[in-house]
Coordinates of C-alpha atoms in Angstrom, one line a residue:
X1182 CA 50.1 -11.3 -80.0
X1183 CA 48.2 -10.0 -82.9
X1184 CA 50.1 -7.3 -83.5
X1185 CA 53.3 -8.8 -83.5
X1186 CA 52.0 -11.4 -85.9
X1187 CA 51.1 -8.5 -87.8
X1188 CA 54.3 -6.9 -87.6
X1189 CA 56.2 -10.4 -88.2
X1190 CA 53.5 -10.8 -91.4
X1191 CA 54.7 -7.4 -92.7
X1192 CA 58.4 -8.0 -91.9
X1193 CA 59.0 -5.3 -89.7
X1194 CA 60.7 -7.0 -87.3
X1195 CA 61.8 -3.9 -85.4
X1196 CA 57.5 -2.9 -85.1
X1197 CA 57.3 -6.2 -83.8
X1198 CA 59.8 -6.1 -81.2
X1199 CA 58.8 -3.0 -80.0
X1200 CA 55.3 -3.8 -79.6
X1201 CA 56.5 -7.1 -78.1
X1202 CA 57.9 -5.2 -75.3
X1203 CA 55.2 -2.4 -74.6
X1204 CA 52.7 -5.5 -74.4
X1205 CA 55.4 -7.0 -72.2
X1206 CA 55.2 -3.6 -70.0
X1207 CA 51.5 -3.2 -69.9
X1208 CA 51.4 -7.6 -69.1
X1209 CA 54.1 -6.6 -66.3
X1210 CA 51.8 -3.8 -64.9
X1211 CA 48.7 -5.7 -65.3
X1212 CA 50.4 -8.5 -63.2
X1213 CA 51.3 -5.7 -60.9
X1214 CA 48.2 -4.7 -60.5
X1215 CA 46.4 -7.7 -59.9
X1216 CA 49.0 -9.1 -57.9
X1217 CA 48.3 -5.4 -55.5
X1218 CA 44.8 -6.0 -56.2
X1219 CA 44.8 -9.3 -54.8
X1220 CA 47.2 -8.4 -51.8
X1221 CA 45.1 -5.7 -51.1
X1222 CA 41.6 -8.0 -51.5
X1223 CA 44.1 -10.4 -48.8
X1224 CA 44.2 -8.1 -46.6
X1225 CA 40.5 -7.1 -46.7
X1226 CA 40.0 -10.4 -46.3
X1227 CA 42.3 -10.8 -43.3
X1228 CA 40.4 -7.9 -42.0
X1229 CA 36.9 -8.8 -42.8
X1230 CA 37.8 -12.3 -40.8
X1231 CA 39.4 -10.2 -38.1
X1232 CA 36.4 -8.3 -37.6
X1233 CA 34.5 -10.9 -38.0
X1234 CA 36.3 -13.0 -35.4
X1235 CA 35.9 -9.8 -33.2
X1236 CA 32.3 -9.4 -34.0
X1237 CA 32.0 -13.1 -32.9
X1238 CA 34.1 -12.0 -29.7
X1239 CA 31.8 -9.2 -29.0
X1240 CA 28.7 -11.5 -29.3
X1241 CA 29.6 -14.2 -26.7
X1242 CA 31.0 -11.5 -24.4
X1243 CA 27.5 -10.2 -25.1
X1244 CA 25.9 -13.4 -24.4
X1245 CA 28.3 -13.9 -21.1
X1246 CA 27.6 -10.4 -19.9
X1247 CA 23.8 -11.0 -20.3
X1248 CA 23.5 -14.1 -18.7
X1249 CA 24.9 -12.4 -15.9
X1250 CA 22.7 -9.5 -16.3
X1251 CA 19.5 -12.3 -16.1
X1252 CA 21.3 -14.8 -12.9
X1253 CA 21.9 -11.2 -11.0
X1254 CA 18.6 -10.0 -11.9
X1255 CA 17.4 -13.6 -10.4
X1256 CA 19.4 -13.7 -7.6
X1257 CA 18.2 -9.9 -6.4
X1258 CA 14.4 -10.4 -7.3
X1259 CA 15.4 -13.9 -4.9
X1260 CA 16.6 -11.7 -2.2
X1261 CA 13.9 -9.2 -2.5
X1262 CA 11.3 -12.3 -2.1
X1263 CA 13.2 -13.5 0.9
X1264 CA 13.8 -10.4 2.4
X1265 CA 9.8 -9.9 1.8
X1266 CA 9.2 -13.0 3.5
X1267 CA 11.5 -12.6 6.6
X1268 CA 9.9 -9.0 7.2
X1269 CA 6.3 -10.8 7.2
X1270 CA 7.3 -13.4 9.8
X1271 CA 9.5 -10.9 11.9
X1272 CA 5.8 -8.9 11.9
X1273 CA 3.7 -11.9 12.8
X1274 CA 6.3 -13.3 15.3
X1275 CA 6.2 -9.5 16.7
X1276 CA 2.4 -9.9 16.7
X1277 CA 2.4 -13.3 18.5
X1278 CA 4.8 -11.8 20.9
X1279 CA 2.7 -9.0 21.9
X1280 CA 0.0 -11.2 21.9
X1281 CA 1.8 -13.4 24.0
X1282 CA 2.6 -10.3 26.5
X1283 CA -1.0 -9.3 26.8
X1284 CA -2.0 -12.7 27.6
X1285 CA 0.9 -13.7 30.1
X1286 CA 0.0 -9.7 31.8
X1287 CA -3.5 -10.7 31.8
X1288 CA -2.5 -14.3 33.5
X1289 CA -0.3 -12.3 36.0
X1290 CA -3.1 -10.1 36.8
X1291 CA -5.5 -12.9 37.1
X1292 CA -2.7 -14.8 39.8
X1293 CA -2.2 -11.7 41.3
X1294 CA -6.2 -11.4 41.7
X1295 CA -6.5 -15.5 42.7
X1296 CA -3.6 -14.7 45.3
X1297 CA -5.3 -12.3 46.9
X1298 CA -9.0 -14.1 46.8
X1299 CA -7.6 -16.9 48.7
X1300 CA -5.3 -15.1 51.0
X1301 CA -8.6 -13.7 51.7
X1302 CA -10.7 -16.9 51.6
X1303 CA -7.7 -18.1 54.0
X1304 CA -8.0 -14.9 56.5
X1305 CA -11.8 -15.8 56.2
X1306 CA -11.3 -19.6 57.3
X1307 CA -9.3 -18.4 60.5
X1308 CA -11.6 -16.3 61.5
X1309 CA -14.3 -18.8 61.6
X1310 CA -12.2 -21.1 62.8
X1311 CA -11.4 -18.7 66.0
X1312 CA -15.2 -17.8 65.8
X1313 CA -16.2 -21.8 66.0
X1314 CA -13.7 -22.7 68.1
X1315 CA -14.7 -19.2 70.7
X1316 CA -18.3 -20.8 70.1
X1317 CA -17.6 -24.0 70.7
X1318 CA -15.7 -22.9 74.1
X1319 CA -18.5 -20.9 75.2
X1320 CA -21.0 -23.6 74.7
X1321 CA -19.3 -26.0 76.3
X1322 CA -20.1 -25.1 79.8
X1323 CA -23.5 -24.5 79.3
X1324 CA -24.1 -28.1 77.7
X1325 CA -21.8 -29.5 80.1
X1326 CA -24.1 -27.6 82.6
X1327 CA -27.3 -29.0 81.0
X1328 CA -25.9 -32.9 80.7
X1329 CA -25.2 -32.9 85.0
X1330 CA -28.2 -31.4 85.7
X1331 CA -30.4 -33.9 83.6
X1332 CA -28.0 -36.9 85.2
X1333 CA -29.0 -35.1 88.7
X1334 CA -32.8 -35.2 87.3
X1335 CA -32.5 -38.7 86.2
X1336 CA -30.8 -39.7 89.5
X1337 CA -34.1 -39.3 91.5
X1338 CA -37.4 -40.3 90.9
X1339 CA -39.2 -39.1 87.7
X1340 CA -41.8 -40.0 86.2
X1341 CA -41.6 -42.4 82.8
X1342 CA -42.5 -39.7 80.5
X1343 CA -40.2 -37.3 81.6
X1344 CA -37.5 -39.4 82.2
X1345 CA -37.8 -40.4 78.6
X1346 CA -37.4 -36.8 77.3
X1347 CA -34.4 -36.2 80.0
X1348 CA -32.6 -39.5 78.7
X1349 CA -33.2 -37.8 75.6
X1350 CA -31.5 -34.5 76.3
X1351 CA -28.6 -36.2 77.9
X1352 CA -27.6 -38.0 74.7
X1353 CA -28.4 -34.8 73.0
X1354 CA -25.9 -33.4 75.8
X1355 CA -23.4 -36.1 75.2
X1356 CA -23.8 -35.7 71.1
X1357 CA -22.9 -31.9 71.3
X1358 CA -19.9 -32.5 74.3
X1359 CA -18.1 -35.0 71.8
X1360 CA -18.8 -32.5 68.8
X1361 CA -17.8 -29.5 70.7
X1362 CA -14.7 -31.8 71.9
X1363 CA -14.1 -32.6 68.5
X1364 CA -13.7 -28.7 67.0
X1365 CA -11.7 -28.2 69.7
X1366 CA -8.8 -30.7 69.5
X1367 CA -9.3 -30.0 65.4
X1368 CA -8.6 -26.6 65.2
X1369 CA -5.5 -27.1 68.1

């Protein structure tokens, strides 16, 4: 505007007019420009917020992803600790199972060795019983022998003191006949 107020001072009108309209070109392309400039700075700014926005994207997908990253890395390191554990007890229950075979063998062994003691210990008792009861048999005539011949004795006349020791071995005789009586109807 100062030149065309110098021009219009001056009265060249013409001057004026044409510097009226260059200034209006160069206005026009400065408005141009800025107008572009500030299309352009929209669209860096549309940009910058997309990026942004996508940077902000990236981050929680980031955040998400790593998360997941730390609950697998838990969850494995739980497995692993379980896994650990279930190996030790499958060990220890094998232990306690071999443990238990050796024991219950042993036990077996030990039945197997008691079996056989008192099958023996029983052999052993019948043959004592068949020894008693051959003994018994064979003593029986003899005491039987020895009790009517003391009852003969006694019968006739003795003397006191040996009647005494006869009536003595009679009851002996009678003692032994019930006992030897006794083992035999037991062991029938």
């Amino acid at each position: 505007k100062t030149c065309e107020n110098y021009f219009t001072s001056i009265k060249d009108t013409g001057q004026a007019f044409i510097t009226q309209q260059k200034l209006t070109v160069l206005k026009d392309s400065i408005d141009r420009r800025k107008k572009q400039f500030r299309e352009l700075n929209i669209k860096n700014e549309f940009e910058s917020s997309e990026q942004k926005a996508l940077t902000e994207l990236l981050k929680k997908d980031n955040q998400i992803k790593t998360v997941y990253l730390w609950v697998s890395v838990v969850v494995v390191s739980l497995f692993i600790v379980i896994l650990i554990l279930v190996m030790q007890h499958l060990k220890r229950t094998a232990k306690h199972v071999t443990q238990l075979t050796a024991l219950n063998t042993t036990i077996k062994q030990r039945n197997d060795d008691l079996q056989k003691a008192f099958l023996s210990l029983e052999q052993s008792h019948k043959e004592n019983s068949r020894i008693i009861k051959i003994v018994a048999h064979d003593l029986r005539n003899p005491v039987s022998a020895i009790n009517n011949l003391t009852y003969s004795l006694l019968k006739k006349n003795v003397p006191d003191t040996m009647r005494e020791s006869l009536e003595f071995i009679r009851e002996a005789c009678a003692d032994s006949m019930a006992l030897i009586k006794e083992v035999l109807n037991e062991e029938k």
